Coordinates of C-alpha atoms (C1' of nucleotides) in Angstrom, one line a residue:
Chain A
X1 CA 8.3 28.4 -0.4
X2 CA 5.8 28.7 -2.8
X3 CA 5.4 25.3 -5.8
X4 CA 3.7 26.6 -9.1
X5 CA 0.4 25.2 -10.2
X6 CA 1.0 23.2 -13.4
X7 CA -0.9 24.4 -16.5
X8 CA -4.2 21.4 -15.5
X9 CA -4.6 23.5 -12.0
X10 CA -4.9 26.6 -13.1
X11 CA -7.3 25.9 -15.9
X12 CA -9.4 24.0 -13.5
X13 CA -9.4 26.3 -10.4
X14 CA -10.8 29.4 -13.8
X15 CA -12.8 26.6 -14.8
X16 CA -14.2 27.1 -10.3
X17 CA -14.2 30.4 -11.2
X18 CA -16.0 31.2 -14.1
X19 CA -18.7 28.1 -12.5
X20 CA -19.7 30.3 -9.4
X21 CA -20.4 33.3 -12.1
X22 CA -22.6 31.0 -13.1
X23 CA -24.6 30.4 -10.3
X24 CA -23.5 27.6 -10.2
X25 CA -22.2 25.9 -6.6
X26 CA -19.6 23.9 -7.2
X27 CA -19.3 22.6 -4.1
X28 CA -22.9 21.9 -3.3
X29 CA -23.9 21.6 0.5
X30 CA -27.5 19.5 0.2
X31 CA -28.0 16.2 0.0
X32 CA -28.0 14.2 -3.0
X33 CA -30.4 11.3 -3.7
X34 CA -28.8 8.2 -5.0
X35 CA -30.9 5.3 -5.2
X36 CA -28.6 2.6 -8.2
X37 CA -24.9 1.9 -7.8
X38 CA -23.3 0.7 -10.8
X39 CA -22.5 -3.1 -10.0
X40 CA -27.0 -3.3 -9.3
X41 CA -28.0 -1.6 -13.0
X42 CA -25.5 -4.3 -15.0
X43 CA -26.1 -6.8 -13.0
X44 CA -29.6 -6.7 -12.6
X45 CA -31.3 -4.2 -15.8
X46 CA -31.6 -6.9 -18.3
X47 CA -34.4 -9.4 -16.0
X48 CA -35.6 -6.2 -14.0
X49 CA -35.9 -3.3 -16.9
X50 CA -39.5 -1.8 -15.2
X51 CA -37.9 -1.1 -12.2
X52 CA -34.4 0.8 -13.9
X53 CA -36.8 3.4 -15.2
X54 CA -35.6 6.8 -13.1
X55 CA -32.7 6.1 -11.4
X56 CA -30.8 8.5 -9.9
X57 CA -27.2 7.9 -9.7
X58 CA -23.4 10.0 -8.5
X59 CA -20.0 9.6 -9.7
X60 CA -16.7 10.2 -10.5
X61 CA -15.8 11.2 -13.9
X62 CA -13.4 8.6 -14.7
X63 CA -13.9 9.3 -18.8
X64 CA -15.9 11.1 -21.4
X65 CA -16.2 10.6 -25.3
X66 CA -17.7 12.7 -27.0
X67 CA -19.5 14.1 -29.9
X68 CA -20.5 16.9 -30.2
X69 CA -24.1 17.4 -29.1
X70 CA -24.0 14.0 -27.2
X71 CA -21.0 12.2 -24.7
X72 CA -20.2 9.4 -24.2
X73 CA -18.6 9.2 -20.5
X74 CA -18.0 6.6 -18.0
X75 CA -19.4 7.8 -14.4
X76 CA -17.2 5.7 -11.1
X77 CA -19.1 5.1 -7.8
X78 CA -17.8 2.7 -5.4
X79 CA -19.6 -0.3 -7.0
X80 CA -17.7 -0.2 -10.0
X81 CA -17.9 2.3 -13.3
X82 CA -21.3 2.9 -15.9
X83 CA -21.5 4.7 -19.0
X84 CA -24.1 7.2 -19.3
X85 CA -24.9 8.9 -22.9
X86 CA -25.8 12.7 -22.5
X87 CA -27.6 14.2 -24.8
X88 CA -28.1 18.3 -25.3
X89 CA -30.8 18.6 -26.6
X90 CA -32.6 16.5 -23.6
X91 CA -30.6 17.7 -20.6
X92 CA -31.3 21.7 -22.7
X93 CA -35.2 20.8 -23.4
X94 CA -35.2 24.6 -23.9
X95 CA -32.9 27.5 -26.2
X96 CA -30.5 27.7 -23.5
X97 CA -27.7 25.2 -23.8
X98 CA -25.6 26.6 -21.3
X99 CA -26.1 23.3 -19.1
X100 CA -24.3 20.8 -21.4
X101 CA -22.8 23.8 -24.0
X102 CA -20.9 25.6 -20.9
X103 CA -21.3 23.2 -18.0
X104 CA -20.8 19.6 -19.7
X105 CA -17.9 20.8 -22.6
X106 CA -16.3 23.3 -20.9
X107 CA -16.2 23.5 -16.5
X108 CA -16.6 19.5 -15.5
X109 CA -13.2 17.2 -16.4
X110 CA -12.4 14.5 -15.8
X111 CA -12.3 13.5 -11.5
X112 CA -15.9 15.2 -10.4
X113 CA -18.1 14.0 -9.0
X114 CA -21.5 14.4 -10.7
X115 CA -25.4 13.5 -10.0
X116 CA -27.6 12.7 -13.0
X117 CA -30.6 11.4 -12.9
X118 CA -32.5 9.3 -16.1
X119 CA -33.0 5.7 -16.9
X120 CA -30.7 2.6 -17.9
X121 CA -31.1 1.3 -21.6
X122 CA -28.3 -0.9 -23.8
X123 CA -27.5 0.7 -26.6
X124 CA -26.0 -0.4 -29.7
X125 CA -23.2 -2.1 -29.5
X126 CA -24.7 -3.7 -26.2
X127 CA -24.1 -1.5 -23.3
X128 CA -25.9 -1.0 -20.5
X129 CA -26.1 2.4 -19.7
X130 CA -27.7 5.4 -18.0
X131 CA -29.6 8.2 -20.6
X132 CA -29.1 11.0 -18.7
X133 CA -31.8 13.5 -17.8
X134 CA -30.0 15.9 -15.8
X135 CA -26.7 16.8 -14.6
X136 CA -25.4 18.2 -11.4
X137 CA -21.8 19.0 -10.6
X138 CA -21.6 17.5 -6.5
X139 CA -17.8 18.4 -6.5
X140 CA -15.2 20.2 -8.6
X141 CA -11.8 18.1 -8.8
X142 CA -8.9 20.6 -8.9
X143 CA -5.4 17.9 -10.2
X144 CA -5.5 15.7 -13.0
X145 CA -6.2 12.4 -11.9
X146 CA -4.1 10.2 -14.3
X147 CA -5.6 8.3 -17.1
X148 CA -5.7 4.5 -17.4
X149 CA -7.9 3.7 -20.1
X150 CA -8.6 -0.5 -20.8
X151 CA -9.1 -1.6 -23.8
X152 CA -10.8 -4.6 -25.0
X153 CA -8.9 -7.4 -24.1
X154 CA -8.8 -6.1 -21.0
X155 CA -5.1 -4.4 -21.0
X156 CA -5.1 -1.3 -19.4
X157 CA -2.4 1.0 -20.7
X158 CA -0.4 4.1 -18.6
X159 CA -1.4 2.4 -15.1
X160 CA -0.1 4.0 -12.4
X161 CA 2.9 1.5 -11.2
X162 CA 4.7 3.4 -9.4
X163 CA 4.7 2.2 -5.8
X164 CA 6.2 5.4 -3.9
X165 CA 3.2 7.3 -6.1
X166 CA 0.4 4.7 -5.1
X167 CA 1.5 4.4 -1.4
X168 CA 1.9 8.2 -0.4
X169 CA -1.4 8.6 -2.7
X170 CA -3.5 6.2 -1.9
X171 CA -6.7 7.7 -2.3
X172 CA -5.7 7.9 -5.8
X173 CA -4.4 4.6 -6.0
X174 CA -7.4 3.7 -4.8
X175 CA -9.5 5.7 -7.5
X176 CA -7.8 4.7 -10.6
X177 CA -6.3 0.7 -9.5
X178 CA -9.8 -0.7 -8.7
X179 CA -7.7 -4.5 -7.8
X180 CA -6.1 -2.5 -5.1
X181 CA -9.5 -1.1 -3.9
X182 CA -10.7 -4.9 -4.0
X183 CA -7.1 -6.0 -2.0
X184 CA -8.6 -3.3 1.1
X185 CA -12.2 -5.5 0.9
X186 CA -10.9 -9.2 1.0
X187 CA -8.4 -6.9 4.3
X188 CA -11.4 -6.6 5.9
X189 CA -13.3 -9.5 5.3
X190 CA -10.4 -11.6 6.5
X191 CA -11.2 -10.0 10.0
X192 CA -14.7 -9.6 9.3
X193 CA -14.7 -13.6 9.1
X194 CA -12.6 -14.0 12.2
X195 CA -15.5 -11.8 14.4
X196 CA -18.0 -14.1 12.8
X197 CA -15.9 -16.8 14.4
X198 CA -14.6 -16.0 17.4
X199 CA -18.4 -14.0 18.8
X200 CA -19.9 -17.1 17.4
X201 CA -18.2 -18.4 20.3
X202 CA -19.0 -16.1 22.4
X203 CA -15.9 -14.2 22.3
X204 CA -15.8 -11.0 24.2
X205 CA -14.2 -8.3 21.9
X206 CA -12.4 -5.6 24.0
X207 CA -10.4 -2.6 23.9
X208 CA -6.4 -2.6 26.0
X209 CA -4.2 0.1 26.5
X210 CA -2.2 1.3 23.5
X211 CA 0.3 3.4 25.9
X212 CA 1.8 1.7 28.7
X213 CA 4.0 2.2 31.0
X214 CA 5.5 -1.2 30.5
X215 CA 6.4 -3.0 27.2
X216 CA 5.4 -6.0 27.4
X217 CA 4.4 -9.7 26.0
X218 CA 6.8 -10.1 23.4
X219 CA 10.8 -9.2 22.8
X220 CA 10.7 -6.3 20.8
X221 CA 12.2 -2.6 20.7
X222 CA 9.4 0.3 21.6
X223 CA 8.5 4.1 20.8
X224 CA 8.8 5.4 23.8
X225 CA 6.4 8.8 23.8
X226 CA 6.5 11.1 27.7
X227 CA 2.9 12.5 29.1
X228 CA 3.3 16.0 30.2
X229 CA 0.4 15.6 32.9
X230 CA 2.5 12.3 34.4
X231 CA 6.1 13.6 33.9
X232 CA 6.9 9.7 32.8
X233 CA 8.3 7.8 30.4
X234 CA 5.2 5.6 28.6
X235 CA 5.5 2.8 25.7
X236 CA 3.3 2.4 22.8
X237 CA 2.5 -1.0 22.8
X238 CA 4.5 -4.4 21.6
X239 CA 1.6 -6.8 21.9
X240 CA -1.0 -6.6 24.0
X241 CA -1.0 -9.9 26.2
X242 CA -0.3 -9.1 29.5
X243 CA -3.6 -7.0 29.7
X244 CA -5.9 -9.7 28.3
X245 CA -4.5 -12.3 30.5
X246 CA -5.3 -10.4 33.2
X247 CA -8.9 -10.1 31.8
X248 CA -8.9 -13.8 32.1
X249 CA -7.5 -13.5 36.3
X250 CA -10.7 -11.2 35.7
X251 CA -13.3 -14.6 35.6
X252 CA -13.9 -13.5 31.2
X253 CA -13.7 -17.2 29.3
X254 CA -12.4 -16.0 25.7
X255 CA -11.3 -12.4 25.0
X256 CA -9.9 -10.8 22.3
X257 CA -8.4 -7.8 20.1
X258 CA -7.2 -6.9 17.1
X259 CA -3.9 -5.2 18.9
X260 CA -2.6 -2.2 16.4
X261 CA 0.8 -2.6 18.0
X262 CA 4.7 -0.4 17.1
X263 CA 7.2 -1.7 17.0
X264 CA 10.8 0.3 16.6
X265 CA 12.2 -1.6 13.6
X266 CA 13.4 -2.3 10.7
X267 CA 11.6 -2.1 7.7
X268 CA 11.0 -4.1 4.9
X269 CA 8.9 -6.3 2.6
X270 CA 6.3 -7.7 5.8
X271 CA 7.5 -5.9 8.0
X272 CA 5.9 -2.2 9.7
X273 CA 6.7 -0.4 12.2
X274 CA 2.8 -0.2 13.7
X275 CA 0.8 -3.4 12.4
X276 CA -2.1 -5.9 14.1
X277 CA -2.1 -8.6 15.5
X278 CA -5.2 -10.6 16.7
X279 CA -4.7 -12.2 19.8
X280 CA -7.2 -13.9 22.2
X281 CA -7.5 -16.3 25.1
X282 CA -9.3 -18.8 26.2
X283 CA -9.9 -20.3 29.8
X284 CA -9.6 -24.5 30.0
X285 CA -8.1 -24.1 27.8
X286 CA -4.6 -26.0 26.1
X287 CA -2.2 -25.7 22.2
X288 CA -3.8 -28.9 21.8
X289 CA -7.4 -27.5 21.9
X290 CA -5.3 -24.3 20.3
X291 CA -3.7 -26.0 16.9
X292 CA -7.0 -27.3 16.6
X293 CA -8.9 -24.2 17.3
X294 CA -6.3 -22.6 14.5
X295 CA -7.0 -24.6 12.3
X296 CA -11.1 -24.1 11.6
X297 CA -10.6 -20.4 11.3
X298 CA -7.9 -19.8 9.0
X299 CA -9.7 -23.1 6.9
X300 CA -13.3 -20.9 7.9
X301 CA -11.6 -17.5 7.0
X302 CA -9.8 -18.8 3.2
X303 CA -13.7 -20.4 2.6
X304 CA -15.2 -17.0 3.1
X305 CA -13.4 -15.0 0.9
X306 CA -12.2 -17.5 -2.0
X307 CA -15.2 -20.7 -1.6
X308 CA -12.0 -23.0 -2.0
X309 CA -9.1 -23.8 0.7
X310 CA -6.2 -24.0 -1.3
X311 CA -5.2 -21.0 -3.0
X312 CA -2.6 -19.6 -5.4
X313 CA -0.4 -17.5 -3.3
X314 CA 3.0 -16.5 -5.9
X315 CA 3.7 -19.0 -7.7
X316 CA 2.7 -21.3 -4.8
X317 CA -0.3 -23.4 -3.7
X318 CA -0.9 -23.2 -0.5
X319 CA -4.2 -25.7 1.7
X320 CA -6.1 -24.1 4.2
X321 CA -8.0 -27.4 4.7
X322 CA -7.5 -28.6 8.7
X323 CA -5.8 -30.2 9.4
X324 CA -2.4 -29.1 9.7
X325 CA 1.5 -31.0 9.9
X326 CA 2.9 -30.9 13.7
X327 CA 6.6 -30.9 14.3
X328 CA 8.4 -30.3 17.7
X329 CA 11.9 -27.4 16.9
X330 CA 14.2 -30.1 18.0
X331 CA 12.8 -32.6 14.9
X332 CA 13.0 -29.2 12.2
X333 CA 15.5 -28.7 13.6
X334 CA 17.0 -31.9 13.3
X335 CA 15.0 -32.8 9.1
X336 CA 17.2 -29.6 8.3
X337 CA 20.2 -29.8 9.2
X338 CA 20.6 -33.7 10.5
X339 CA 22.2 -32.5 14.0
X340 CA 20.8 -32.9 17.1
X341 CA 19.8 -30.1 19.8
X342 CA 17.9 -30.8 22.6
X343 CA 20.3 -31.7 24.6
X344 CA 23.1 -29.2 24.1
X345 CA 23.8 -26.7 26.5
X346 CA 24.3 -22.8 26.0
X347 CA 28.0 -23.3 25.1
X348 CA 27.6 -26.5 22.2
X349 CA 24.6 -24.5 20.4
X350 CA 27.1 -21.6 20.2
X351 CA 29.4 -23.9 18.7
X352 CA 27.0 -25.3 16.5
X353 CA 26.3 -22.2 15.4
X354 CA 29.3 -21.1 15.0
X355 CA 30.2 -24.0 12.7
X356 CA 26.5 -23.7 10.0
X357 CA 28.5 -19.9 9.4
X358 CA 25.1 -18.1 11.5
X359 CA 26.1 -14.4 13.6
X360 CA 25.9 -15.5 17.0
X361 CA 27.3 -13.2 20.2
X362 CA 28.4 -13.4 23.3
X363 CA 24.1 -11.5 24.5
X364 CA 22.5 -14.6 23.1
X365 CA 21.4 -17.1 25.5
X366 CA 20.1 -20.7 24.6
X367 CA 16.3 -19.4 23.3
X368 CA 17.9 -17.2 20.8
X369 CA 21.0 -19.6 19.6
X370 CA 17.7 -21.6 19.4
X371 CA 15.5 -18.9 17.2
X372 CA 18.8 -18.2 15.2
X373 CA 18.9 -21.8 14.2
X374 CA 15.4 -22.4 13.3
X375 CA 14.8 -19.0 11.5
X376 CA 17.6 -19.6 9.4
X377 CA 18.2 -23.1 8.8
X378 CA 14.7 -24.2 8.9
X379 CA 12.0 -21.3 9.1
X380 CA 12.0 -20.6 4.5
X381 CA 11.2 -24.6 4.0
X382 CA 8.0 -24.6 5.8
X383 CA 5.5 -23.7 2.8
X384 CA 1.9 -25.6 3.8
X385 CA 0.7 -24.3 7.0
X386 CA 2.4 -26.1 9.5
X387 CA 2.7 -26.4 13.6
X388 CA 5.9 -25.8 15.1
X389 CA 5.3 -27.3 18.5
X390 CA 7.6 -27.5 22.1
X391 CA 10.2 -25.0 22.4
X392 CA 13.0 -24.6 24.8
X393 CA 11.7 -23.1 27.9
X394 CA 14.5 -20.5 27.4
X395 CA 12.8 -17.8 24.8
X396 CA 9.6 -18.5 25.9
X397 CA 9.5 -16.7 29.1
X398 CA 4.9 -16.4 29.4
X399 CA 4.4 -20.4 28.7
X400 CA 3.8 -23.0 30.6
X401 CA 6.8 -25.8 31.5
X402 CA 5.4 -29.2 29.1
X403 CA 3.4 -31.8 30.9
X404 CA 6.2 -34.5 29.8
X405 CA 9.2 -32.9 28.3
X406 CA 11.6 -31.4 30.4
X407 CA 13.1 -27.7 29.6
X408 CA 10.2 -27.8 27.0
X409 CA 7.1 -25.1 26.8
X410 CA 3.5 -26.3 26.0
X411 CA 4.0 -23.8 22.2
X412 CA 3.4 -23.6 18.8
X413 CA 4.5 -21.6 16.4
X414 CA 2.3 -21.6 12.6
X415 CA 4.0 -21.3 9.6
X416 CA 2.9 -20.5 6.3
X417 CA 5.1 -20.0 3.2
X418 CA 8.2 -19.3 5.1
X419 CA 7.2 -16.7 7.5
X420 CA 5.5 -17.0 11.2
X421 CA 1.9 -15.9 11.0
X422 CA 1.1 -17.2 14.4
X423 CA 2.2 -17.9 18.0
X424 CA 0.7 -19.9 20.6
X425 CA 1.0 -21.9 23.7
X426 CA -0.7 -22.7 26.9
X427 CA -0.5 -19.1 29.3
X428 CA 1.7 -20.4 32.1
X429 CA -0.4 -18.7 35.1
X430 CA 1.6 -20.4 37.9
X431 CA 3.0 -17.0 39.4
X432 CA 6.2 -18.9 41.0
X433 CA 7.1 -20.1 37.8
X434 CA 6.5 -16.7 36.0
X435 CA 8.1 -14.1 38.5
X436 CA 11.6 -16.7 37.9
X437 CA 11.0 -16.9 33.7
X438 CA 10.9 -12.3 34.6
X439 CA 14.1 -12.9 36.5
X440 CA 15.9 -15.0 33.6
X441 CA 15.0 -12.1 31.3
X442 CA 16.7 -9.6 33.5
X443 CA 19.6 -11.8 33.3
X444 CA 19.4 -11.3 29.8
X445 CA 18.9 -7.9 29.6
X446 CA 22.3 -7.6 32.0
X447 CA 23.6 -9.3 29.5
X448 CA 23.2 -7.2 26.8
X449 CA 19.8 -8.7 25.4
X450 CA 18.1 -5.2 24.5
X451 CA 14.7 -6.7 23.6
X452 CA 14.8 -8.7 27.3
X453 CA 11.5 -8.1 29.0
X454 CA 10.4 -5.6 31.8
X455 CA 9.4 -7.6 35.0
X456 CA 5.7 -6.3 35.6
X457 CA 4.7 -6.2 38.8
X458 CA 1.4 -5.7 38.1
X459 CA 0.8 -8.7 36.0
X460 CA 2.5 -11.0 39.1
X461 CA 0.3 -9.8 41.1
X462 CA -3.1 -10.7 39.2
X463 CA -1.4 -14.1 38.3
X464 CA -0.8 -14.3 42.3
X465 CA -4.9 -13.7 43.0
X466 CA -5.1 -16.7 40.4
X467 CA -5.4 -17.3 36.3
X468 CA -7.1 -20.9 35.2
X469 CA -5.5 -22.5 32.4
X470 CA -6.0 -21.0 29.5
X471 CA -4.5 -21.0 26.1
X472 CA -3.8 -17.9 24.1
X473 CA -2.4 -17.2 20.7
X474 CA -1.7 -13.9 18.7
X475 CA -1.6 -13.6 14.9
X476 CA -0.6 -11.4 12.4
X477 CA -3.4 -10.2 10.6
X478 CA -1.3 -8.5 7.9
X479 CA 0.4 -10.8 6.8
X480 CA -2.5 -13.3 6.4
X481 CA -3.9 -10.9 4.1
X482 CA -1.0 -10.7 2.8
X483 CA -1.4 -15.3 2.2
X484 CA -5.2 -14.3 1.4
X485 CA -4.9 -11.2 -1.2
X486 CA -1.5 -13.0 -2.8
X487 CA 0.6 -9.7 -2.1
X488 CA 3.9 -9.9 -1.6
X489 CA 4.3 -6.5 0.1
X490 CA 3.3 -5.4 4.0
X491 CA 2.4 -2.2 2.3
X492 CA 0.3 -3.1 -0.1
X493 CA -2.4 -4.7 2.4
X494 CA -1.9 -1.5 4.2
X495 CA -4.2 1.6 3.5
X496 CA -1.3 4.1 4.5
X497 CA 3.0 2.3 5.3
X498 CA 5.0 3.8 6.8
X499 CA 7.2 6.2 4.6
X500 CA 9.9 8.7 5.0
X501 CA 8.0 12.5 4.6
X502 CA 8.0 13.9 0.7
X503 CA 11.7 16.3 0.1
X504 CA 9.4 18.8 -1.1
X505 CA 5.9 20.7 1.0
X506 CA 3.1 19.5 -0.7
X507 CA 0.4 22.1 1.1
X508 CA 2.0 24.6 1.5
X509 CA 3.2 25.6 -2.1
X510 CA -0.3 25.2 -2.9
X511 CA -2.2 27.1 0.0
X512 CA -0.1 29.9 -0.3
X513 CA -2.1 30.2 -4.1
X514 CA -5.2 29.7 -2.6
X515 CA -5.5 32.4 0.2
Chain B
rG1 C1' 22.0 0.1 8.6
rA2 C1' 25.0 -1.9 3.6
rU3 C1' 25.3 -3.3 -1.7
rU4 C1' 22.0 -2.2 -6.1
rC5 C1' 19.2 0.4 -9.4
rC6 C1' 15.9 4.2 -10.0
rG7 C1' 14.3 9.7 -10.5
rU8 C1' 12.5 13.4 -17.4
rA9 C1' 5.3 17.1 -19.8
rG10 C1' -0.9 15.8 -15.1
rC11 C1' 0.7 10.4 -15.9
rU12 C1' 2.8 5.7 -18.8
rC13 C1' 8.0 6.3 -21.1
rA14 C1' 11.6 7.6 -24.4
rG15 C1' 16.6 10.5 -25.0
rC16 C1' 22.7 9.4 -22.8
rA17 C1' 29.3 8.1 -27.4
rG18 C1' 27.7 15.5 -23.3
rG19 C1' 25.3 20.5 -28.7
rU20 C1' 18.5 25.2 -27.7
rA21 C1' 14.3 18.3 -24.6
rG22 C1' 10.1 14.2 -27.5
rA23 C1' 6.4 10.7 -28.3
rG24 C1' 1.5 8.4 -26.6
rC25 C1' -2.2 9.6 -23.1
rA26 C1' -4.5 13.7 -20.4
rU27 C1' -4.8 19.3 -21.5
rU28 C1' -6.7 23.7 -25.3
rA29 C1' -9.6 25.1 -29.7
rC30 C1' -12.7 23.6 -33.9
rA31 C1' -15.8 19.6 -35.7
rC32 C1' -18.9 15.6 -34.9
rU33 C1' -27.0 13.2 -31.6
rU34 C1' -25.9 5.5 -29.8
rU35 C1' -20.2 5.8 -29.0
rU36 C1' -16.3 2.4 -25.5
rA37 C1' -8.2 2.7 -25.7
rA38 C1' -13.8 7.6 -30.5
rU39 C1' -12.2 9.3 -34.7
rG40 C1' -10.2 13.8 -38.0
rU41 C1' -7.4 18.8 -37.7
rA42 C1' -4.3 22.6 -35.3
rA43 C1' -2.2 24.5 -30.5
rG44 C1' -0.2 25.0 -25.5
rG45 C1' 2.1 22.7 -21.4
rG46 C1' 8.8 20.7 -18.7
rU47 C1' 14.0 24.6 -12.1
rC48 C1' 14.7 17.3 -16.8
rC49 C1' 14.5 15.4 -8.3
rU50 C1' 18.5 19.0 -5.0
rG51 C1' 22.8 21.1 -4.5
rG52 C1' 28.0 21.7 -6.2
rG53 C1' 32.1 20.1 -10.2
rU54 C1' 34.1 18.8 -14.9
rU55 C1' 32.9 21.4 -19.8
rC56 C1' 32.8 26.3 -24.8
rG57 C1' 28.2 23.7 -23.4
rA58 C1' 25.5 19.0 -19.4
rA59 C1' 18.6 15.2 -19.0
rU60 C1' 23.4 13.1 -20.1
rC61 C1' 29.7 12.6 -17.2
rC62 C1' 31.6 12.8 -12.5
rC63 C1' 30.9 13.6 -6.1
rA64 C1' 26.8 15.3 -2.0
rG65 C1' 22.0 15.2 -0.7
rC66 C1' 17.2 13.7 -0.4
rG67 C1' 12.9 10.2 -2.1
rG68 C1' 11.9 5.1 -3.6
rG69 C1' 12.2 -0.1 -5.4
rA70 C1' 15.2 -5.0 -4.5
rU71 C1' 18.4 -7.6 -1.6
rC72 C1' 20.8 -7.8 2.8
rA73 C1' 20.5 -7.4 8.3
rC74 C1' 17.3 -7.4 13.4
rC75 C1' 12.7 -9.0 13.4
rA76 C1' 6.4 -10.1 13.4

RNA sequence: GAUUCCGUAGCUCAGCAGGUAGAGCAUUACACUUUUAAUGUAAGGGUCCUGGGUUCGAAUCCCAGCGGGAUCACCA
């Protein structure tokens, strides 16, 4: 199948040939040395003019205002845009005006990368610009870039807003939408902030297997793959929890990993099939310590990014300053339904759910029923960061039993803006109890719960050697980034969100034209 | 997976009581040596997502498919 090139694409390919015929390499190999960037020039030129007389700058050509024998253009580098001024007699001092008349005026297009040397000056109208003394084509662009213009009021015209275009061709989105770049820089800032916090506490960053023979540590449907040499199924990890705990058994006091997890479930604006959870485990701590640490961490992230703990998220203000409200899951359900479920057995719970018109079936055990009740009736109400604590044992197979409350475990979830952001516990380190909990999961699986956990015998063996009392947490990094960058869709905090393949082959047709 | 909206030039969009496809920016040509959504004059550019159907005639109406968004379900 041959996809025809557009008029503009053909033109650019023709220009490419003209450039080569003129003896100019459109994709030069040698380094182009740079000694300034756009943001630096704009910020520092006025008070430090002496240092901006011999500038070497490179960037992508975004706009040209041609005046005949001179032109203004805008170049964009990784720090932003800057205006440059190109005068024919300046870059072509002799008789030969081809560099200007042909290369600059005819052959260079919007989207090309060019390198310039020159000096910084301020134009009549007061814009800091680079006066070009020499010009070099660094890379020819063969596809026209959407042109987004910004007027005096700062309004963008013809901005590309089509989500499909933006997600499939993120590289273009990043070039033409400066806010998108900022969001991703902030995502990295969130991760750096966390890493600094953890490293300052002498935590050890580790890597654990992504390919696992038993997908453990969470309740979710895994992706299955196959290892040919071993001739066995392998699962992409749904969590790294059981491996990090093995490392606590091995004697590390505090380990952490930014874990790319894979769950074979639905997709929407808060779910992508692959996503990132930060998990960390700390020896000799409990879930109270973990709540304090979590508050401190989130407050620090907000401060590092925004210099304030109070952030605008959609039409709400969310305050990340510690401490956060704590409420038990039973009290939360009582508060929002008026029903005390703390003493109910499975049958009574199922009836209660039915009365509240919640969809339930016989495969659901006590834990899942309570989870449903909370998720449907309560979760949405917690906008400010809130710790929901003390879950029933049935829904927490890896969590230590509560020190005083029968039937509960020492667990909390952190809810922000109606969404779960973190999940943490005092870790179950009693190997006998852990084995019993796994066996309960098997019974759930036999009843038809396809998310129940498998027994991980090696993990049990590790616990039998002894794991110190430990507290652990998983923090949803993508969702945290959505809050910190004020984005409503997970697709806007992932560079390349999962998409169905495009119907039309993008590459095939175009290759067959150029080979 | 269900419901609903959307798919027209490189980009943003208009066109729909069915009658041979339009604008702005971008592109091409010419003019212009401090402009800034530069300007002026002229020109080119489209399997109207794909495939069927109704009709003398479909971008427009109907059906199916593909892709995307939103809402819901599952879930973090």
